[in-house]
Coordinates of C-alpha atoms in Angstrom, one line a residue:
M1 CA 0.1 0.1 0.0
K2 CA 3.0 2.7 0.8
K3 CA 4.4 1.7 -2.5
V4 CA 1.3 2.4 -4.1
L5 CA 1.0 5.4 -2.4
L6 CA 4.5 6.5 -3.1
V7 CA 4.1 5.8 -6.8
V8 CA 0.6 8.0 -7.1
C9 CA 2.6 10.8 -5.1
L10 CA 5.4 11.1 -7.5
A11 CA 3.5 10.5 -10.1
L12 CA 1.3 13.7 -9.5
S13 CA 4.2 15.7 -8.6
S14 CA 6.1 14.6 -12.0
M15 CA 2.7 16.0 -13.5
C16 CA 2.3 19.3 -12.0
A17 CA 6.6 19.4 -12.4
M18 CA 6.0 18.7 -16.5
A19 CA 5.8 21.3 -19.1
Q20 CA 6.1 20.9 -23.0
N21 CA 9.7 22.6 -23.5
G22 CA 12.5 21.4 -21.9
V23 CA 14.0 23.4 -19.0
G24 CA 16.7 26.5 -20.4
K25 CA 14.9 25.9 -23.5
W26 CA 13.7 28.2 -26.1
S27 CA 10.5 28.0 -28.4
L28 CA 8.7 30.2 -30.9
I29 CA 5.1 29.9 -31.2
P30 CA 2.8 31.6 -34.0
H31 CA -0.7 31.9 -32.9
I32 CA -4.1 32.9 -34.5
G33 CA -7.3 33.1 -33.5
V34 CA -10.4 35.9 -33.0
S35 CA -11.0 38.5 -29.8
V36 CA -14.6 39.8 -28.6
V37 CA -13.8 42.9 -27.4
S38 CA -15.8 46.2 -26.2
M39 CA -14.9 49.4 -24.0
T40 CA -15.8 50.2 -20.6
S41 CA -17.6 53.8 -21.8
D42 CA -21.0 54.2 -23.3
Y43 CA -20.5 57.8 -24.9
F44 CA -19.8 58.0 -28.7
P45 CA -16.4 59.3 -28.9
S46 CA -17.6 62.4 -31.2
D47 CA -17.3 66.2 -30.3
D48 CA -20.5 66.2 -32.6
V49 CA -22.6 63.6 -30.7
T50 CA -23.3 63.9 -27.3
W51 CA -25.9 61.5 -26.2
K52 CA -25.3 58.1 -24.6
T53 CA -26.4 54.3 -25.6
D54 CA -24.7 51.1 -24.6
T55 CA -22.0 49.6 -25.9
K56 CA -21.5 45.7 -27.7
F57 CA -19.1 43.4 -28.4
R58 CA -17.3 42.9 -31.4
S59 CA -15.2 40.7 -33.1
N60 CA -11.8 40.8 -34.4
V61 CA -8.8 39.1 -35.7
A62 CA -5.9 38.6 -33.4
G63 CA -2.4 36.9 -33.8
G64 CA 1.0 36.9 -33.5
L65 CA 4.4 35.2 -32.8
D66 CA 5.4 34.5 -28.7
L67 CA 9.2 33.6 -27.8
E68 CA 9.4 31.5 -24.9
Y69 CA 12.1 30.6 -22.3
Q70 CA 11.2 27.4 -20.2
Y71 CA 12.5 28.6 -17.0
S72 CA 12.2 26.3 -14.8
P73 CA 10.2 22.5 -14.9
S74 CA 7.2 24.8 -13.8
V75 CA 7.6 28.4 -15.0
A76 CA 7.9 29.5 -18.2
F77 CA 8.6 33.0 -19.4
S78 CA 7.6 34.6 -22.8
G79 CA 7.4 38.0 -25.2
G80 CA 5.8 38.5 -28.1
L81 CA 4.2 40.6 -30.9
W82 CA 0.5 40.6 -31.8
Y83 CA -1.8 42.3 -33.9
R84 CA -5.0 43.0 -31.8
E85 CA -7.9 44.9 -32.5
G86 CA -9.5 46.9 -30.1
G87 CA -12.9 48.7 -30.3
T88 CA -16.9 48.2 -29.7
R89 CA -20.5 48.4 -31.5
Y90 CA -23.0 50.7 -30.2
K91 CA -26.6 49.8 -29.9
D92 CA -29.1 52.1 -32.1
L93 CA -30.8 54.9 -30.7
T94 CA -33.9 57.5 -31.0
I95 CA -32.2 60.9 -30.6
S96 CA -34.9 63.1 -30.8
M97 CA -38.5 63.1 -32.1
D98 CA -40.9 65.9 -32.7
E99 CA -43.8 64.7 -32.3
T100 CA -46.1 68.2 -33.1
E101 CA -44.2 68.3 -36.5
G102 CA -44.1 64.4 -36.9
T103 CA -40.5 63.9 -37.6
G104 CA -37.7 61.9 -35.8
R105 CA -33.7 61.0 -36.0
A106 CA -32.4 57.7 -35.4
F107 CA -28.4 56.8 -34.5
H108 CA -27.2 53.4 -35.8
D109 CA -24.5 51.4 -37.0
A110 CA -22.2 53.0 -34.7
Y111 CA -18.8 51.6 -34.0
V112 CA -15.0 52.0 -33.1
R113 CA -12.3 49.4 -34.7
L114 CA -9.1 50.4 -33.4
N115 CA -6.2 48.5 -35.0
Y116 CA -2.9 47.7 -32.4
L117 CA 0.5 46.3 -32.4
A118 CA 0.8 44.3 -29.3
V119 CA 4.1 43.1 -27.2
P120 CA 2.5 40.8 -24.6
L121 CA 5.3 39.8 -21.6
M122 CA 3.9 36.9 -19.9
A123 CA 4.7 34.5 -17.3
H124 CA 3.7 30.8 -17.2
V125 CA 3.0 28.8 -14.5
Y126 CA 2.5 24.9 -15.0
L127 CA -0.2 23.3 -13.0
A128 CA -0.1 19.7 -15.2
K129 CA 1.0 18.4 -18.4
G130 CA 0.6 21.1 -20.7
L131 CA -1.8 23.3 -18.7
S132 CA -0.7 26.7 -17.4
L133 CA -1.8 29.6 -15.7
N134 CA -1.1 32.9 -17.7
G135 CA -0.8 36.6 -16.6
G136 CA 1.5 39.6 -17.4
I137 CA 1.2 42.7 -18.9
E138 CA 0.9 44.4 -22.4
P139 CA 2.0 47.6 -24.1
A140 CA 0.2 48.4 -27.3
F141 CA 0.6 51.1 -30.1
L142 CA -2.0 52.2 -32.3
I143 CA -1.3 51.6 -36.1
K144 CA -4.9 52.8 -37.4
Q145 CA -8.5 53.4 -36.3
R146 CA -12.1 54.0 -37.9
S147 CA -14.8 55.0 -36.6
Q148 CA -18.3 55.6 -37.8
Y149 CA -22.0 56.4 -37.1
Q150 CA -25.4 56.5 -39.1
M151 CA -28.1 59.4 -38.5
Q152 CA -31.1 58.5 -40.2
S153 CA -33.8 61.2 -40.2
Y154 CA -37.6 60.3 -40.5
T155 CA -41.2 61.5 -40.8
Y156 CA -44.3 60.3 -39.7
D157 CA -47.7 59.8 -41.1
S158 CA -50.6 61.8 -40.0
Q159 CA -51.9 58.9 -37.8
K160 CA -48.0 58.5 -36.4
K161 CA -48.3 54.4 -37.3
S162 CA -45.6 54.3 -39.9
W163 CA -43.0 56.6 -41.3
Q164 CA -40.9 57.4 -44.2
D165 CA -37.4 57.4 -44.6
D166 CA -36.1 61.0 -45.3
V167 CA -32.4 61.2 -44.8
N168 CA -29.6 58.7 -43.9
R169 CA -26.3 60.2 -43.8
K170 CA -23.2 58.5 -42.8
Y171 CA -20.0 59.6 -40.8
T172 CA -16.6 58.3 -40.8
D173 CA -13.6 59.3 -39.1
D174 CA -9.9 57.3 -39.8
S175 CA -7.7 60.2 -37.9
N176 CA -5.8 59.1 -34.9
E177 CA -6.0 62.5 -33.5
N178 CA -8.8 62.0 -30.9
Y179 CA -7.0 58.7 -29.9
Q180 CA -3.9 57.8 -27.4
T181 CA -1.2 56.1 -29.6
F182 CA 0.1 53.7 -26.2
M183 CA -2.3 51.3 -24.3
L184 CA -1.4 49.1 -21.8
S185 CA -3.5 46.0 -20.5
I186 CA -3.4 43.0 -18.1
P187 CA -3.7 39.8 -19.5
V188 CA -4.9 37.1 -17.9
G189 CA -5.7 33.0 -18.9
V190 CA -5.4 30.0 -19.2
S191 CA -3.6 27.4 -21.8
Y192 CA -3.2 23.9 -22.8
E193 CA -1.1 22.3 -25.0
Y194 CA -1.3 18.5 -26.7
E195 CA 1.5 17.5 -28.8
H196 CA 2.8 21.0 -29.6
V197 CA -0.9 22.2 -30.5
I198 CA -1.6 25.2 -28.4
L199 CA -5.0 26.5 -27.4
D200 CA -5.0 30.1 -25.7
A201 CA -7.5 31.8 -23.6
R202 CA -7.3 35.2 -21.9
Y203 CA -8.6 38.3 -21.2
E204 CA -7.4 41.9 -21.8
F205 CA -8.3 44.7 -18.7
G206 CA -7.1 47.6 -20.3
L207 CA -5.6 50.2 -17.9
T208 CA -5.1 53.2 -19.9
K209 CA -7.4 55.5 -21.8
V210 CA -8.5 55.0 -25.0
F211 CA -9.0 58.5 -26.1
K212 CA -7.4 61.7 -25.3
D213 CA -8.3 64.8 -23.8
N214 CA -11.6 64.7 -21.8
L215 CA -13.4 63.1 -24.6
S216 CA -14.1 59.5 -23.3
D217 CA -13.4 57.9 -20.3
A218 CA -13.2 54.0 -22.3
R219 CA -11.1 51.3 -22.0
T220 CA -10.8 48.3 -23.9
H221 CA -11.8 45.3 -22.2
G222 CA -12.8 41.4 -23.8
L223 CA -11.4 37.8 -24.4
V224 CA -8.7 37.1 -27.0
F225 CA -8.8 33.1 -27.9
T226 CA -5.9 31.8 -30.3
M227 CA -4.4 28.4 -31.5
G228 CA -0.5 27.9 -31.3
Y229 CA 1.9 25.9 -32.4
R230 CA 5.5 25.6 -30.6
L231 CA 8.5 25.2 -32.6
G232 CA 11.4 24.1 -30.7
L233 CA 14.9 26.2 -31.1

């Protein structure tokens, strides 16, 4: 019985200490996947738009390349260069309605799309063979942004039971002028590796504001799901 317990204990300890890469070894890990992100603020970021609406999550592309070093059997460190999108979508909203004149306006199809080049610096703690908890810090640099919203004008009929669309104007902005060029986030998550294939899920907590001045207090947050492949060096 004692021998059985000893074998079990040794097996458990070896599982908790074992990682996919050898101690002192380096590896390259390309990743590809998607992110599902939003922003904390519910004001649309425009000097011409002062109303409030709810933000929604939007799906984006994510991926990059990590360089990882196996520091010990249970701990590894990595640094990477990733492409990541941030931003949000906004719910459609009726802005104003003049019942006397039978006219109104609707705010719709609004979004902010932010393209970042990110440098995730991560620590990986292995709980079992291939299974790790991951956390770190992620500086990111804004490459490009695009924001858009549309404004629909409409007129009610005399019974106010239906309406006719009058004008639907689209407003777009591709300038980075109102946006912070630097963003800092804290990514935390979990990953599992099998036969060099790595499934990774992490949540990004934005620490810095997306916009300059007092335009908005928005910060980026959301989930990132990727699949990677370990290449030993």
